[in-house]
Short mmCIF file of C-alpha atoms in Angstrom, two decimals:
data_model
loop_
_atom_site.label_atom_id
_atom_site.label_comp_id
_atom_site.label_asym_id
_atom_site.label_seq_id
_atom_site.Cartn_x
_atom_site.Cartn_y
_atom_site.Cartn_z
CA MET A 1 39.85 161.02 77.07
CA LYS A 2 39.35 163.25 79.97
CA LYS A 3 41.68 163.36 82.92
CA ALA A 4 39.05 161.79 85.22
CA GLN A 5 38.64 158.83 82.89
CA VAL A 6 42.41 158.28 82.80
CA GLN A 7 42.61 158.36 86.61
CA HIS A 8 39.65 155.99 86.80
CA MET A 9 41.41 153.56 84.38
CA GLU A 10 44.64 153.82 86.42
CA THR A 11 42.74 152.97 89.59
CA ILE A 12 41.12 149.95 87.95
CA PHE A 13 44.50 148.80 86.59
CA VAL A 14 46.13 149.14 90.05
CA LEU A 15 43.26 147.19 91.65
CA PHE A 16 43.58 144.51 88.97
CA ILE A 17 47.33 144.12 89.64
CA LEU A 18 46.65 144.06 93.40
CA VAL A 19 44.06 141.29 92.97
CA VAL A 20 46.49 139.28 90.78
CA ILE A 21 49.24 139.63 93.41
CA ILE A 22 46.87 138.52 96.19
CA PHE A 23 45.68 135.58 94.05
CA ILE A 24 49.29 134.48 93.41
CA GLY A 25 50.01 134.79 97.16
CA ILE A 26 47.01 132.59 97.99
CA ILE A 27 48.15 129.96 95.48
CA PHE A 28 51.65 129.86 97.01
CA PHE A 29 50.18 129.70 100.53
CA PHE A 30 47.97 126.70 99.69
CA GLN A 31 50.80 124.90 97.91
CA PHE A 32 53.00 125.37 100.98
CA PHE A 33 50.13 124.30 103.24
CA ASN A 34 49.48 121.18 101.11
CA LYS A 35 53.17 120.23 101.16
CA SER A 36 53.26 120.71 104.92
CA LEU A 37 50.23 118.43 105.37
CA GLY A 38 51.87 115.74 103.21
CA GLU A 39 55.05 115.87 105.30
CA LYS A 40 53.05 115.64 108.53
CA GLN A 41 51.09 112.68 107.19
CA GLU A 42 54.35 110.96 106.27
CA ARG A 43 55.74 111.66 109.73
CA PHE A 44 52.62 110.24 111.40
CA THR A 45 52.84 107.15 109.17
CA ASP A 46 56.45 106.66 110.32
CA ILE A 47 55.46 107.06 113.97
CA ASP A 48 52.58 104.63 113.49
CA ALA A 49 54.91 102.02 111.94
CA ILE A 50 57.50 102.44 114.71
CA THR A 51 54.80 102.09 117.35
CA LEU A 52 53.46 98.99 115.60
CA THR A 53 56.97 97.48 115.50
CA ASP A 54 57.37 97.99 119.23
CA SER A 55 53.93 96.63 119.99
CA ILE A 56 54.28 93.52 117.79
CA VAL A 57 57.37 92.24 119.61
CA SER A 58 55.59 92.72 122.94
CA MET A 59 52.21 91.22 121.94
CA PRO A 60 51.38 88.04 123.87
CA GLU A 61 50.40 86.50 120.53
CA PHE A 62 54.11 86.37 119.59
CA THR A 63 56.33 86.70 122.66
CA CYS A 64 58.35 83.85 124.09
CA GLY A 65 57.54 84.24 127.75
CA LYS A 66 59.05 87.09 129.72
CA THR A 67 61.94 87.65 127.31
CA SER A 68 61.61 91.04 125.66
CA ASN A 69 61.91 91.48 121.91
CA CYS A 70 61.58 87.74 121.32
CA MET A 71 59.14 86.07 118.93
CA ASP A 72 58.09 82.41 119.24
CA ILE A 73 57.73 80.79 115.81
CA PHE A 74 54.97 78.40 116.93
CA LYS A 75 52.94 81.39 118.10
CA ILE A 76 53.53 83.01 114.71
CA PHE A 77 52.22 79.89 112.97
CA ALA A 78 49.19 79.80 115.28
CA PHE A 79 48.56 83.46 114.51
CA GLN A 80 48.72 82.75 110.76
CA GLU A 81 45.83 80.31 111.15
CA LEU A 82 43.48 83.10 112.29
CA ASP A 83 41.16 84.80 109.81
CA LEU A 84 42.69 88.26 110.26
CA GLU A 85 40.76 89.97 107.46
CA SER A 86 37.46 89.42 109.27
CA ASP A 87 38.81 90.39 112.72
CA PRO A 88 38.24 94.15 113.17
CA TYR A 89 40.91 94.46 115.90
CA TYR A 90 43.78 93.14 113.79
CA LYS A 91 42.46 94.71 110.60
CA LYS A 92 42.53 98.14 112.29
CA LEU A 93 45.86 97.48 114.05
CA PHE A 94 47.74 96.28 110.96
CA GLY A 95 45.83 98.18 108.25
CA ASN A 96 47.74 98.34 104.93
CA LYS A 97 50.98 97.00 106.40
CA GLU A 98 52.70 93.79 105.38
CA ILE A 99 54.52 92.31 108.37
CA THR A 100 57.23 89.68 107.96
CA LEU A 101 60.00 88.24 110.11
CA GLU A 102 63.19 87.25 108.34
CA LEU A 103 65.91 84.99 109.74
CA ILE A 104 69.35 86.62 109.58
CA TYR A 105 71.59 84.60 111.94
CA PRO A 106 72.45 81.78 111.87
CA GLU A 107 72.66 82.13 108.13
CA PRO A 108 69.88 80.24 106.37
CA ASN A 109 70.60 77.33 104.04
CA THR A 110 69.44 79.18 100.92
CA PRO A 111 70.88 79.12 97.40
CA THR A 112 71.85 82.79 97.61
CA SER A 113 72.14 85.16 100.51
CA THR A 114 69.25 87.28 99.21
CA SER A 115 66.69 84.55 98.48
CA LEU A 116 63.72 84.25 100.81
CA ILE A 117 62.19 80.87 101.53
CA PRO A 118 58.84 81.13 103.33
CA CYS A 119 58.47 78.99 106.44
CA SER A 120 55.38 76.87 106.94
CA LEU A 121 54.27 73.97 109.09
CA PRO A 122 55.59 71.37 109.45
CA LEU A 123 58.92 73.06 109.97
CA PRO A 124 61.94 71.48 108.32
CA SER A 125 64.21 69.47 110.61
CA ASP A 126 66.82 72.24 110.36
CA PRO A 127 65.35 75.67 111.24
CA LYS A 128 67.83 77.24 108.81
CA ASP A 129 66.09 75.60 105.80
CA CYS A 130 63.58 78.47 105.61
CA ASN A 131 64.06 82.10 106.47
CA GLN A 132 60.82 84.11 106.20
CA PHE A 133 57.73 84.11 108.43
CA THR A 134 54.73 86.07 107.20
CA ILE A 135 52.70 87.58 110.03
CA PHE A 136 50.22 89.70 108.11
CA THR A 137 49.60 90.50 104.45
CA PRO A 138 46.99 93.11 103.46
CA GLN A 139 44.46 92.29 100.73
CA ASN A 140 45.43 95.26 98.58
CA LYS A 141 48.81 96.94 98.30
CA PRO A 142 48.40 100.34 96.63
CA GLY A 143 51.59 102.09 95.55
CA LEU A 144 55.15 101.47 96.63
CA PRO A 145 55.75 100.54 100.26
CA LYS A 146 57.73 102.43 102.84
CA ILE A 147 59.84 99.85 104.68
CA LEU A 148 60.69 99.92 108.37
CA GLU A 149 62.96 97.24 109.88
CA SER A 150 63.76 96.35 113.45
CA PRO A 151 65.89 93.55 114.94
CA ALA A 152 64.10 90.76 116.78
CA GLN A 153 64.99 87.52 118.47
CA ILE A 154 63.43 84.36 117.02
CA TYR A 155 62.82 81.41 119.32
CA TYR A 156 62.43 77.84 118.07
CA PRO A 157 60.88 76.11 121.13
CA LYS A 158 61.10 72.55 119.77
CA GLU A 159 64.86 72.80 119.29
CA GLY A 160 65.45 75.33 122.09
CA ILE A 161 67.34 77.53 119.62
CA ARG A 162 67.38 81.30 119.55
CA ALA A 163 68.19 83.17 116.35
CA ILE A 164 68.38 86.76 115.18
CA GLY A 165 65.93 88.16 112.69
CA ILE A 166 64.56 91.34 111.23
CA LEU A 167 60.96 92.35 111.74
CA ARG A 168 60.01 94.11 108.51
CA ILE A 169 56.94 96.31 108.19
CA GLU A 170 56.05 97.51 104.70
CA VAL A 171 53.61 100.42 104.90
CA TYR A 172 51.48 100.82 101.78
CA GLY A 173 49.60 103.99 100.83
CA GLU A 174 46.06 104.39 102.08
#
């Protein structure tokens, strides 16, 4: 081989290595970019759930008058009677989020401290005989949920009793 051919082959080899290094750099850049987008999406999902938690306890559909962070159980039952899947406002607002309210104090009359007994109308004579109110359940629940909990006051207007509960929002993947 002549010297010119050897130099030509060296140049091609150097260019090939340079292209491989650039290609590897692009792959790492896009992997980093993809991971960053996933983290931002997760952060926005968290912010959306927190905003929804704050807005639910202040929605006139649930509040007990002018008391902040208080949910009236009769309003919750009235809300459950609505056809939420066909209502575009609530479907967009709640999306793929399951929203429940769980009675914490006074302690419910349940067999174990972890068992959930759904509440339905007519309410039992003792409000502590059930401990879970379902506000919204999505039709499909893809993947594992991310759970966000917030304390809330529960008002039983018939008995005039106030209790403490946890508003639980389970965010399912889109």
